[in-house]
């Protein structure tokens, strides 16, 4: 059985971290499998990805502590880079992603969720960056993305005090967009993915790019990124279709990603 399952259902792609016997902990093979699974995504067909974990207990319980325990300094840095590279690929992937967090999202699991564009979770979800208790720092983006997603003070509290938080607190601090009963999580993820998939893919992708690139730029430069992305949508079939449908008072729209 593959360590990361990839399935397509219409315009939605499902990436499932599949190592339930270790609560889906990320070892080097899982990271490689995630990278390969992204290769399988047909970018002409798929319009939204849902990332989740196998089983009902855990999204991802972190990087594999057993595998990390004997690393040298150089090996640890390389392992951190391996995770960062694949998470960055997911973050900058043209297709938007939703993390459907179905349980523990600790360490590398919280970091994987944060590399997705949006996060929703089940009511049994638990988030945290427990690394300092293990004698290490977060290494798959946790010291960087958490501070960008929640307040710097809360991010530092989560990383430095290494206190896990439950779903309701994750919602309160803005780490997740919504909390659902476990049995409703995937339906909610599919509904959100469906809403994204119904829109013009070129516009969705350009909007994601503008938001991703602009957030770290001074505003004068960020608005230029937006201007380019905005302009790139024009003269496309989908821009003519979207605006045409409005002007013709037509509800049905056919976006073709062209
Ligand atoms: N790594 C390896 N194995 C794991 C991990 C993990 N992160 N998490 C769980 N497992 C394994 C357990 O060892 C156990 O295996 P076995 O049955 O063979 O003993 C199995 O999964 C089930 O786990 P538990 O029996 O512990 O299940 P519980 O329900 O009792 O507890 C917890 C669940 C609370 C999630 C607990 O498993 C736990 O605390 N796990 C570790 C959580 C953690 O600390 N995660 C952060 C890891 S560090 C990290 O992610 C750093 C990322 C950056 C790396 C940079 C590279 C240099």
mmCIF file of N, CA, C and O and ligand atoms in Angstrom, residues 19-27 31 57-58 60-68 71-73 75-81 83-84 87 104-111 126 128-132 134 136-142 164, ligand 1:
data_model
loop_
_atom_site.group_PDB
_atom_site.id
_atom_site.type_symbol
_atom_site.label_atom_id
_atom_site.label_comp_id
_atom_site.label_asym_id
_atom_site.label_seq_id
_atom_site.Cartn_x
_atom_site.Cartn_y
_atom_site.Cartn_z
ATOM 1 N N UNK A 19 -0.139 6.109 6.700
ATOM 2 C CA UNK A 19 0.758 5.292 7.537
ATOM 3 C C UNK A 19 0.099 5.189 8.915
ATOM 4 O O UNK A 19 0.672 5.620 9.924
ATOM 5 N N UNK A 20 -1.124 4.659 8.943
ATOM 6 C CA UNK A 20 -1.923 4.754 10.169
ATOM 7 C C UNK A 20 -1.291 4.067 11.377
ATOM 8 O O UNK A 20 -1.520 4.484 12.510
ATOM 9 N N UNK A 21 -0.456 3.040 11.129
ATOM 10 C CA UNK A 21 0.156 2.333 12.275
ATOM 11 C C UNK A 21 1.102 3.255 13.049
ATOM 12 O O UNK A 21 1.390 3.014 14.220
ATOM 13 N N UNK A 22 1.584 4.329 12.420
ATOM 14 C CA UNK A 22 2.434 5.310 13.117
ATOM 15 C C UNK A 22 1.723 6.662 13.152
ATOM 16 O O UNK A 22 2.370 7.720 13.171
ATOM 17 N N UNK A 23 0.402 6.625 13.168
ATOM 18 C CA UNK A 23 -0.421 7.852 13.184
ATOM 19 C C UNK A 23 -0.025 8.808 12.053
ATOM 20 O O UNK A 23 -0.037 10.015 12.206
ATOM 21 N N UNK A 24 0.363 8.191 10.915
ATOM 22 C CA UNK A 24 0.710 8.935 9.688
ATOM 23 C C UNK A 24 1.950 9.820 9.857
ATOM 24 O O UNK A 24 2.088 10.849 9.178
ATOM 25 N N UNK A 25 2.849 9.415 10.763
ATOM 26 C CA UNK A 25 4.094 10.183 10.954
ATOM 27 C C UNK A 25 4.887 10.220 9.645
ATOM 28 O O UNK A 25 4.894 9.263 8.866
ATOM 29 N N UNK A 26 5.555 11.361 9.440
ATOM 30 C CA UNK A 26 6.257 11.612 8.175
ATOM 31 C C UNK A 26 7.707 11.147 8.265
ATOM 32 O O UNK A 26 8.516 11.775 8.935
ATOM 33 N N UNK A 27 8.016 10.050 7.592
ATOM 34 C CA UNK A 27 9.434 9.713 7.434
ATOM 35 C C UNK A 27 9.857 10.108 6.017
ATOM 36 O O UNK A 27 9.057 10.647 5.241
ATOM 37 N N UNK A 31 7.569 11.526 2.698
ATOM 38 C CA UNK A 31 7.800 12.807 2.004
ATOM 39 C C UNK A 31 8.025 12.578 0.510
ATOM 40 O O UNK A 31 7.497 13.314 -0.332
ATOM 41 N N UNK A 57 -8.053 8.896 13.741
ATOM 42 C CA UNK A 57 -7.394 9.410 14.938
ATOM 43 C C UNK A 57 -6.396 10.518 14.647
ATOM 44 O O UNK A 57 -6.164 11.397 15.475
ATOM 45 N N UNK A 58 -5.802 10.433 13.468
ATOM 46 C CA UNK A 58 -4.660 11.318 13.228
ATOM 47 C C UNK A 58 -4.627 11.831 11.796
ATOM 48 O O UNK A 58 -4.832 11.063 10.848
ATOM 49 N N UNK A 60 -1.657 13.886 10.869
ATOM 50 C CA UNK A 60 -0.246 13.493 10.850
ATOM 51 C C UNK A 60 0.316 13.828 12.234
ATOM 52 O O UNK A 60 0.229 14.981 12.668
ATOM 53 N N UNK A 61 0.883 12.822 12.920
ATOM 54 C CA UNK A 61 1.378 13.051 14.292
ATOM 55 C C UNK A 61 2.814 13.546 14.314
ATOM 56 O O UNK A 61 3.506 13.402 15.325
ATOM 57 N N UNK A 62 3.280 14.106 13.200
ATOM 58 C CA UNK A 62 4.603 14.729 13.209
ATOM 59 C C UNK A 62 5.571 14.032 12.292
ATOM 60 O O UNK A 62 5.240 13.061 11.621
ATOM 61 N N UNK A 63 6.779 14.569 12.279
ATOM 62 C CA UNK A 63 7.864 13.857 11.598
ATOM 63 C C UNK A 63 8.180 12.618 12.430
ATOM 64 O O UNK A 63 7.872 12.560 13.628
ATOM 65 N N UNK A 64 8.795 11.629 11.790
ATOM 66 C CA UNK A 64 9.035 10.348 12.450
ATOM 67 C C UNK A 64 10.170 10.484 13.468
ATOM 68 O O UNK A 64 11.339 10.646 13.096
ATOM 69 N N UNK A 65 9.800 10.414 14.730
ATOM 70 C CA UNK A 65 10.773 10.668 15.799
ATOM 71 C C UNK A 65 11.838 9.572 15.822
ATOM 72 O O UNK A 65 13.028 9.848 16.023
ATOM 73 N N UNK A 66 11.430 8.330 15.567
ATOM 74 C CA UNK A 66 12.410 7.228 15.574
ATOM 75 C C UNK A 66 13.453 7.461 14.486
ATOM 76 O O UNK A 66 14.662 7.327 14.723
ATOM 77 N N UNK A 67 12.980 7.848 13.292
ATOM 78 C CA UNK A 67 13.928 8.056 12.193
ATOM 79 C C UNK A 67 14.839 9.262 12.452
ATOM 80 O O UNK A 67 16.002 9.257 12.093
ATOM 81 N N UNK A 68 14.280 10.291 13.121
ATOM 82 C CA UNK A 68 15.077 11.510 13.348
ATOM 83 C C UNK A 68 16.088 11.355 14.479
ATOM 84 O O UNK A 68 17.046 12.117 14.572
ATOM 85 N N UNK A 71 19.908 11.246 13.730
ATOM 86 C CA UNK A 71 20.474 12.081 12.661
ATOM 87 C C UNK A 71 21.641 12.923 13.166
ATOM 88 O O UNK A 71 21.641 13.393 14.304
ATOM 89 N N UNK A 72 22.612 13.132 12.287
ATOM 90 C CA UNK A 72 23.675 14.099 12.569
ATOM 91 C C UNK A 72 23.142 15.504 12.268
ATOM 92 O O UNK A 72 22.062 15.655 11.683
ATOM 93 N N UNK A 73 23.909 16.524 12.620
ATOM 94 C CA UNK A 73 23.500 17.908 12.307
ATOM 95 C C UNK A 73 23.232 18.062 10.807
ATOM 96 O O UNK A 73 22.216 18.624 10.385
ATOM 97 N N UNK A 75 22.626 15.731 8.533
ATOM 98 C CA UNK A 75 21.480 14.925 8.081
ATOM 99 C C UNK A 75 20.161 15.578 8.494
ATOM 100 O O UNK A 75 19.175 15.547 7.752
ATOM 101 N N UNK A 76 20.156 16.164 9.697
ATOM 102 C CA UNK A 76 18.932 16.813 10.173
ATOM 103 C C UNK A 76 18.587 18.010 9.289
ATOM 104 O O UNK A 76 17.429 18.220 8.920
ATOM 105 N N UNK A 77 19.612 18.783 8.931
ATOM 106 C CA UNK A 77 19.381 19.946 8.068
ATOM 107 C C UNK A 77 18.843 19.472 6.707
ATOM 108 O O UNK A 77 17.906 20.070 6.157
ATOM 109 N N UNK A 78 19.400 18.378 6.212
ATOM 110 C CA UNK A 78 18.949 17.848 4.918
ATOM 111 C C UNK A 78 17.509 17.338 5.016
ATOM 112 O O UNK A 78 16.708 17.514 4.091
ATOM 113 N N UNK A 79 17.164 16.719 6.158
ATOM 114 C CA UNK A 79 15.789 16.217 6.327
ATOM 115 C C UNK A 79 14.805 17.386 6.416
ATOM 116 O O UNK A 79 13.710 17.350 5.849
ATOM 117 N N UNK A 80 15.226 18.434 7.105
ATOM 118 C CA UNK A 80 14.399 19.640 7.194
ATOM 119 C C UNK A 80 14.184 20.207 5.787
ATOM 120 O O UNK A 80 13.056 20.559 5.400
ATOM 121 N N UNK A 81 15.230 20.234 4.993
ATOM 122 C CA UNK A 81 15.113 20.759 3.616
ATOM 123 C C UNK A 81 14.192 19.882 2.781
ATOM 124 O O UNK A 81 13.378 20.378 1.986
ATOM 125 N N UNK A 83 11.633 18.105 3.778
ATOM 126 C CA UNK A 83 10.245 18.433 4.132
ATOM 127 C C UNK A 83 9.850 19.807 3.620
ATOM 128 O O UNK A 83 8.772 19.992 3.041
ATOM 129 N N UNK A 84 10.740 20.769 3.814
ATOM 130 C CA UNK A 84 10.421 22.131 3.356
ATOM 131 C C UNK A 84 10.206 22.171 1.848
ATOM 132 O O UNK A 84 9.314 22.879 1.361
ATOM 133 N N UNK A 87 6.751 20.575 1.054
ATOM 134 C CA UNK A 87 5.655 21.426 1.568
ATOM 135 C C UNK A 87 5.561 22.727 0.769
ATOM 136 O O UNK A 87 4.473 23.229 0.505
ATOM 137 N N UNK A 104 -4.886 14.241 15.182
ATOM 138 C CA UNK A 104 -3.627 14.896 15.569
ATOM 139 C C UNK A 104 -2.960 15.596 14.381
ATOM 140 O O UNK A 104 -2.804 15.005 13.312
ATOM 141 N N UNK A 105 -2.595 16.845 14.590
ATOM 142 C CA UNK A 105 -1.779 17.586 13.610
ATOM 143 C C UNK A 105 -0.654 18.204 14.425
ATOM 144 O O UNK A 105 -0.688 19.376 14.796
ATOM 145 N N UNK A 106 0.325 17.375 14.728
ATOM 146 C CA UNK A 106 1.403 17.793 15.632
ATOM 147 C C UNK A 106 2.716 17.910 14.857
ATOM 148 O O UNK A 106 2.970 17.130 13.934
ATOM 149 N N UNK A 107 3.546 18.858 15.249
ATOM 150 C CA UNK A 107 4.845 19.022 14.607
ATOM 151 C C UNK A 107 4.690 19.102 13.094
ATOM 152 O O UNK A 107 3.991 19.973 12.563
ATOM 153 N N UNK A 108 5.316 18.157 12.393
ATOM 154 C CA UNK A 108 5.237 18.129 10.939
ATOM 155 C C UNK A 108 3.806 18.029 10.419
ATOM 156 O O UNK A 108 3.532 18.410 9.279
ATOM 157 N N UNK A 109 2.890 17.548 11.231
ATOM 158 C CA UNK A 109 1.483 17.472 10.826
ATOM 159 C C UNK A 109 0.837 18.845 10.812
ATOM 160 O O UNK A 109 0.099 19.206 9.885
ATOM 161 N N UNK A 110 1.108 19.628 11.843
ATOM 162 C CA UNK A 110 0.621 21.015 11.884
ATOM 163 C C UNK A 110 1.264 21.780 10.728
ATOM 164 O O UNK A 110 0.617 22.591 10.045
ATOM 165 N N UNK A 111 2.534 21.470 10.471
ATOM 166 C CA UNK A 111 3.269 22.162 9.397
ATOM 167 C C UNK A 111 2.715 21.793 8.018
ATOM 168 O O UNK A 111 2.619 22.635 7.136
ATOM 169 N N UNK A 126 -6.301 17.998 17.114
ATOM 170 C CA UNK A 126 -5.393 18.642 18.075
ATOM 171 C C UNK A 126 -4.180 19.148 17.308
ATOM 172 O O UNK A 126 -3.613 18.417 16.496
ATOM 173 N N UNK A 128 -0.404 21.343 17.342
ATOM 174 C CA UNK A 128 0.690 21.745 18.220
ATOM 175 C C UNK A 128 2.033 21.625 17.542
ATOM 176 O O UNK A 128 2.183 20.954 16.519
ATOM 177 N N UNK A 129 2.974 22.328 18.126
ATOM 178 C CA UNK A 129 4.379 22.245 17.693
ATOM 179 C C UNK A 129 5.167 21.794 18.926
ATOM 180 O O UNK A 129 5.722 22.621 19.653
ATOM 181 N N UNK A 130 5.232 20.483 19.171
ATOM 182 C CA UNK A 130 5.863 19.984 20.410
ATOM 183 C C UNK A 130 7.383 19.860 20.354
ATOM 184 O O UNK A 130 7.988 19.330 21.291
ATOM 185 N N UNK A 131 7.992 20.380 19.281
ATOM 186 C CA UNK A 131 9.407 20.063 19.028
ATOM 187 C C UNK A 131 10.350 20.441 20.165
ATOM 188 O O UNK A 131 11.282 19.703 20.468
ATOM 189 N N UNK A 132 10.149 21.638 20.783
ATOM 190 C CA UNK A 132 11.152 22.038 21.784
ATOM 191 C C UNK A 132 11.197 21.056 22.957
ATOM 192 O O UNK A 132 12.225 20.904 23.609
ATOM 193 N N UNK A 134 11.153 17.992 22.508
ATOM 194 C CA UNK A 134 11.983 16.892 22.007
ATOM 195 C C UNK A 134 13.431 17.350 21.806
ATOM 196 O O UNK A 134 14.265 16.603 21.291
ATOM 197 N N UNK A 136 14.402 19.911 19.841
ATOM 198 C CA UNK A 136 14.665 20.443 18.496
ATOM 199 C C UNK A 136 13.712 21.606 18.210
ATOM 200 O O UNK A 136 12.780 21.853 18.982
ATOM 201 N N UNK A 137 13.973 22.315 17.113
ATOM 202 C CA UNK A 137 13.016 23.337 16.674
ATOM 203 C C UNK A 137 12.063 22.690 15.675
ATOM 204 O O UNK A 137 12.374 21.634 15.118
ATOM 205 N N UNK A 138 10.921 23.331 15.402
ATOM 206 C CA UNK A 138 10.146 22.901 14.238
ATOM 207 C C UNK A 138 11.062 22.977 13.014
ATOM 208 O O UNK A 138 11.944 23.847 12.943
ATOM 209 N N UNK A 139 10.860 22.074 12.044
ATOM 210 C CA UNK A 139 11.792 22.036 10.912
ATOM 211 C C UNK A 139 11.144 21.934 9.550
ATOM 212 O O UNK A 139 11.824 21.902 8.536
ATOM 213 N N UNK A 140 9.827 21.867 9.528
ATOM 214 C CA UNK A 140 9.132 21.824 8.232
ATOM 215 C C UNK A 140 8.275 23.084 8.064
ATOM 216 O O UNK A 140 7.136 23.023 7.599
ATOM 217 N N UNK A 141 8.804 24.232 8.489
ATOM 218 C CA UNK A 141 8.120 25.499 8.246
ATOM 219 C C UNK A 141 7.358 26.061 9.432
ATOM 220 O O UNK A 141 6.799 27.152 9.344
ATOM 221 N N UNK A 142 7.349 25.347 10.558
ATOM 222 C CA UNK A 142 6.541 25.783 11.703
ATOM 223 C C UNK A 142 6.961 27.103 12.311
ATOM 224 O O UNK A 142 6.120 27.871 12.791
ATOM 225 N N UNK A 164 -0.134 21.791 23.171
ATOM 226 C CA UNK A 164 -1.066 21.474 22.094
ATOM 227 C C UNK A 164 -2.386 22.203 22.311
ATOM 228 O O UNK A 164 -2.787 22.466 23.446
HETATM 229 N N1 LIG B 1 7.005 9.547 15.024
HETATM 230 C C1 LIG B 1 7.107 8.214 15.026
HETATM 231 N N2 LIG B 1 6.148 7.384 15.492
HETATM 232 C C2 LIG B 1 5.037 7.953 15.971
HETATM 233 C C3 LIG B 1 4.861 9.339 16.020
HETATM 234 C C4 LIG B 1 5.901 10.151 15.499
HETATM 235 N N3 LIG B 1 5.819 11.499 15.437
HETATM 236 N N4 LIG B 1 3.660 9.611 16.566
HETATM 237 C C5 LIG B 1 3.101 8.433 16.861
HETATM 238 N N5 LIG B 1 3.934 7.420 16.517
HETATM 239 C C6 LIG B 1 3.716 5.990 16.672
HETATM 240 C C7 LIG B 1 3.941 5.555 18.101
HETATM 241 O O1 LIG B 1 5.319 5.356 18.339
HETATM 242 C C8 LIG B 1 3.130 4.274 18.160
HETATM 243 O O2 LIG B 1 3.858 3.248 17.551
HETATM 244 P P1 LIG B 1 3.939 1.795 18.270
HETATM 245 O O3 LIG B 1 2.525 1.308 18.263
HETATM 246 O O4 LIG B 1 4.835 1.033 17.341
HETATM 247 O O5 LIG B 1 4.480 2.035 19.628
HETATM 248 C C9 LIG B 1 1.950 4.566 17.248
HETATM 249 O O6 LIG B 1 2.352 5.678 16.426
HETATM 250 C C10 LIG B 1 0.710 4.986 18.012
HETATM 251 O O7 LIG B 1 1.062 6.086 18.850
HETATM 252 P P2 LIG B 1 0.749 6.127 20.426
HETATM 253 O O8 LIG B 1 0.689 4.745 20.972
HETATM 254 O O9 LIG B 1 1.717 7.080 21.048
HETATM 255 O O10 LIG B 1 -0.726 6.726 20.396
HETATM 256 P P3 LIG B 1 -1.422 7.593 21.549
HETATM 257 O O11 LIG B 1 -2.852 7.716 21.134
HETATM 258 O O12 LIG B 1 -1.113 7.045 22.877
HETATM 259 O O13 LIG B 1 -0.736 9.040 21.469
HETATM 260 C C11 LIG B 1 0.102 10.994 20.356
HETATM 261 C C12 LIG B 1 -0.903 9.825 20.329
HETATM 262 C C13 LIG B 1 -0.216 11.942 21.487
HETATM 263 C C14 LIG B 1 -0.014 11.728 19.020
HETATM 264 C C15 LIG B 1 1.536 10.433 20.524
HETATM 265 O O14 LIG B 1 1.731 9.390 19.576
HETATM 266 C C16 LIG B 1 2.604 11.437 20.331
HETATM 267 O O15 LIG B 1 2.855 12.241 21.211
HETATM 268 N N6 LIG B 1 3.298 11.406 19.165
HETATM 269 C C17 LIG B 1 4.383 12.283 18.892
HETATM 270 C C18 LIG B 1 3.892 13.684 18.585
HETATM 271 C C19 LIG B 1 5.049 14.608 18.334
HETATM 272 O O16 LIG B 1 5.825 14.925 19.195
HETATM 273 N N7 LIG B 1 5.152 15.083 17.059
HETATM 274 C C20 LIG B 1 6.182 15.984 16.651
HETATM 275 C C21 LIG B 1 7.347 15.241 16.145
HETATM 276 S S1 LIG B 1 8.712 16.300 15.794
HETATM 277 C C22 LIG B 1 8.359 16.986 14.296
HETATM 278 O O17 LIG B 1 7.300 16.781 13.721
HETATM 279 C C23 LIG B 1 9.370 17.867 13.743
HETATM 280 C C24 LIG B 1 9.069 18.289 12.290
HETATM 281 C C25 LIG B 1 10.270 18.885 11.647
HETATM 282 C C26 LIG B 1 11.360 17.924 11.445
HETATM 283 C C27 LIG B 1 12.612 18.538 10.971
HETATM 284 C C28 LIG B 1 13.660 17.522 10.588
HETATM 285 C C29 LIG B 1 14.997 17.679 11.107
#
